[in-house]
Tab-separated table of C-alpha atoms in Angstrom:
chain	number	residue	atom	x	y	z
A	8	MET	CA	-34.145	1.908	-1.221
A	9	ASN	CA	-35.342	-0.979	-3.297
A	10	ILE	CA	-35.654	-4.188	-1.262
A	11	ASN	CA	-33.868	-6.189	-3.995
A	12	LYS	CA	-30.835	-3.876	-3.771
A	13	LEU	CA	-30.815	-4.212	-0.004
A	14	ILE	CA	-30.867	-8.013	-0.189
A	15	LEU	CA	-28.154	-8.039	-2.874
A	16	SER	CA	-25.976	-5.753	-0.735
A	17	ALA	CA	-26.416	-7.994	2.296
A	18	ILE	CA	-25.280	-10.982	0.245
A	19	LEU	CA	-22.328	-9.382	-1.584
A	20	LEU	CA	-20.717	-7.120	1.021
A	21	PRO	CA	-19.549	-9.858	3.414
A	22	SER	CA	-17.910	-11.758	0.543
A	23	PHE	CA	-15.757	-8.738	-0.343
A	24	ALA	CA	-14.345	-8.665	3.173
A	25	PHE	CA	-12.856	-12.141	2.655
A	26	ALA	CA	-11.584	-11.403	-0.869
A	27	ALA	CA	-8.781	-9.165	0.397
A	28	ASP	CA	-5.307	-10.700	0.283
A	29	GLU	CA	-3.555	-11.328	3.570
A	30	LEU	CA	-0.974	-8.772	4.640
A	31	PRO	CA	2.648	-9.352	3.587
A	32	LEU	CA	5.311	-10.201	6.175
A	33	LEU	CA	8.514	-9.814	4.144
A	34	SER	CA	9.617	-8.475	0.779
A	35	LYS	CA	12.703	-8.666	-1.431
A	36	VAL	CA	12.978	-6.678	-4.658
A	37	THR	CA	15.882	-7.132	-7.068
A	38	GLU	CA	16.135	-4.583	-9.895
A	39	THR	CA	18.612	-3.755	-12.616
A	40	GLY	CA	20.219	-0.356	-12.519
A	41	LYS	CA	19.604	2.314	-15.109
A	42	VAL	CA	19.270	0.524	-18.453
A	43	ALA	CA	17.635	1.250	-21.794
A	44	ALA	CA	13.885	0.626	-21.992
A	45	GLY	CA	13.148	-3.047	-22.570
A	46	TYR	CA	16.382	-4.261	-20.947
A	47	ASN	CA	15.131	-3.882	-17.396
A	48	LYS	CA	14.711	-6.969	-15.220
A	49	SER	CA	13.291	-7.373	-11.747
A	50	ILE	CA	12.144	-9.974	-9.265
A	51	GLU	CA	9.601	-8.924	-6.651
A	52	CYS	CA	9.229	-11.521	-3.914
A	53	THR	CA	6.597	-11.120	-1.220
A	54	ILE	CA	6.231	-13.559	1.659
A	55	TYR	CA	2.891	-14.017	3.359
A	56	GLN	CA	1.972	-16.297	6.263
A	57	SER	CA	0.966	-19.108	3.884
A	58	LYS	CA	2.583	-18.365	0.502
A	59	VAL	CA	5.450	-16.830	-1.433
A	60	LYS	CA	4.485	-14.666	-4.402
A	61	LEU	CA	7.160	-14.079	-7.042
A	62	ARG	CA	6.755	-11.561	-9.867
A	63	TYR	CA	9.407	-11.739	-12.573
A	64	THR	CA	9.647	-8.922	-15.135
A	65	ALA	CA	11.898	-8.721	-18.161
A	66	GLY	CA	11.510	-5.868	-20.597
A	67	PHE	CA	7.788	-5.425	-21.090
A	68	ALA	CA	6.712	-8.921	-19.956
A	69	ALA	CA	5.823	-10.187	-16.492
A	70	VAL	CA	5.161	-13.587	-14.928
A	71	VAL	CA	3.660	-14.232	-11.479
A	72	HIS	CA	4.306	-17.472	-9.594
A	73	GLU	CA	3.007	-18.497	-6.151
A	74	LYS	CA	4.078	-21.358	-3.924
A	75	PRO	CA	2.617	-22.449	-0.580
A	76	ILE	CA	4.624	-22.233	2.648
A	77	SER	CA	4.023	-22.399	6.386
A	78	PHE	CA	5.629	-19.468	8.222
A	79	GLY	CA	6.022	-19.750	11.984
A	80	GLY	CA	8.431	-19.422	14.872
A	81	GLY	CA	9.616	-16.255	16.610
A	82	ILE	CA	8.463	-13.808	13.942
A	83	ASN	CA	7.354	-11.130	16.413
A	84	PHE	CA	10.686	-11.193	18.274
A	85	MET	CA	12.575	-10.855	14.988
A	86	LEU	CA	10.324	-7.981	13.851
A	87	SER	CA	10.827	-6.107	17.134
A	88	ASP	CA	14.579	-6.669	16.984
A	89	ALA	CA	14.817	-5.428	13.386
A	90	LYS	CA	12.583	-2.423	14.101
A	91	SER	CA	14.693	-1.255	17.061
A	92	ALA	CA	18.032	-1.470	15.219
A	93	ILE	CA	20.014	1.625	14.282
A	94	LEU	CA	20.439	1.609	10.510
A	95	LYS	CA	23.873	2.110	8.969
A	96	ARG	CA	23.884	4.217	5.787
A	97	ASN	CA	26.670	4.293	3.200
A	98	VAL	CA	27.178	6.286	0.022
A	99	VAL	CA	27.026	3.979	-3.009
A	100	ARG	CA	26.443	4.254	-6.746
A	101	THR	CA	22.772	4.269	-7.637
A	102	ASP	CA	22.970	3.048	-11.228
A	103	SER	CA	23.711	-0.612	-10.456
A	104	GLU	CA	21.655	-3.657	-9.506
A	105	THR	CA	19.761	-2.991	-6.272
A	106	ILE	CA	18.329	-5.486	-3.784
A	107	THR	CA	15.880	-4.123	-1.203
A	108	TYR	CA	14.793	-6.166	1.838
A	109	GLN	CA	11.791	-5.112	3.950
A	110	ALA	CA	9.553	-6.482	6.694
A	111	PHE	CA	6.044	-5.371	7.583
A	112	MET	CA	4.125	-5.263	10.849
A	113	LEU	CA	0.966	-3.678	12.201
A	114	ASN	CA	1.475	-0.859	14.707
A	115	ASP	CA	-0.697	-0.230	17.777
A	116	TYR	CA	-3.214	1.657	15.613
A	117	GLY	CA	-3.647	-1.205	13.149
A	118	LYS	CA	-1.671	0.552	10.412
A	119	GLN	CA	0.999	-1.336	8.491
A	120	GLU	CA	4.587	-0.189	9.123
A	121	THR	CA	7.627	-0.910	6.957
A	122	ILE	CA	10.864	-2.051	8.591
A	123	GLU	CA	14.025	-1.611	6.529
A	124	LEU	CA	16.081	-4.806	6.592
A	125	GLY	CA	18.696	-3.536	4.158
A	126	THR	CA	19.410	-2.244	0.674
A	127	SER	CA	22.374	-3.592	-1.259
A	128	VAL	CA	23.715	-1.935	-4.405
A	129	LYS	CA	26.008	-4.196	-6.419
A	130	GLY	CA	27.024	-6.074	-3.272
A	131	THR	CA	27.624	-3.006	-1.060
A	132	TRP	CA	25.193	-2.023	1.694
A	133	ALA	CA	23.573	1.353	1.039
A	134	ILE	CA	21.296	0.770	4.046
A	135	GLU	CA	22.248	-1.955	6.507
A	136	ASN	CA	20.163	-3.200	9.398
A	137	PRO	CA	22.735	-4.970	11.620
A	138	SER	CA	20.180	-6.677	13.888
A	139	VAL	CA	19.969	-10.434	14.337
A	140	GLY	CA	16.294	-10.305	13.301
A	141	ALA	CA	17.080	-8.523	10.024
A	142	ASN	CA	19.915	-10.961	9.313
A	143	GLY	CA	17.564	-13.921	9.792
A	144	PHE	CA	14.847	-12.406	7.610
A	145	ARG	CA	17.349	-11.623	4.813
A	146	TYR	CA	18.531	-15.241	4.939
A	147	LEU	CA	14.948	-16.523	4.631
A	148	LEU	CA	14.200	-14.091	1.797
A	149	ASP	CA	17.326	-15.180	-0.093
A	150	LYS	CA	16.343	-18.853	0.253
A	151	LEU	CA	12.636	-18.464	-0.572
A	152	CYS	CA	12.934	-15.886	-3.354
A	153	LYS	CA	14.697	-17.973	-5.994
């Protein structure tokens, strides 16, 4: 191996390790139901430890906005509570506006797991997580994702 390539690799590789975005904690996605192409709208809101990232789409255009936050408190308790809840599932129409709430945590193997906090279709729960933790996270998502 060429010594110049080795030196360049030693310089560049550590910087890529820090370029990765932090892992998300919470997510809320609001989408229109089945509509003609170009009439679709969505808001994807992802909460990280230090920021909220909002992605607005309308038709074929998209805008991304970030705002700083400081997330703290009993997050781990709320995640455990939401994860252990028994989900309630209801039959609802699938062609209406849908709001999906999710939380994320690392399992014992370091792999990211998704926790369902609820899915609402036109105001009716298709998937409901009745836990106190899920209720608190949905409240925070509703407040931060405007």
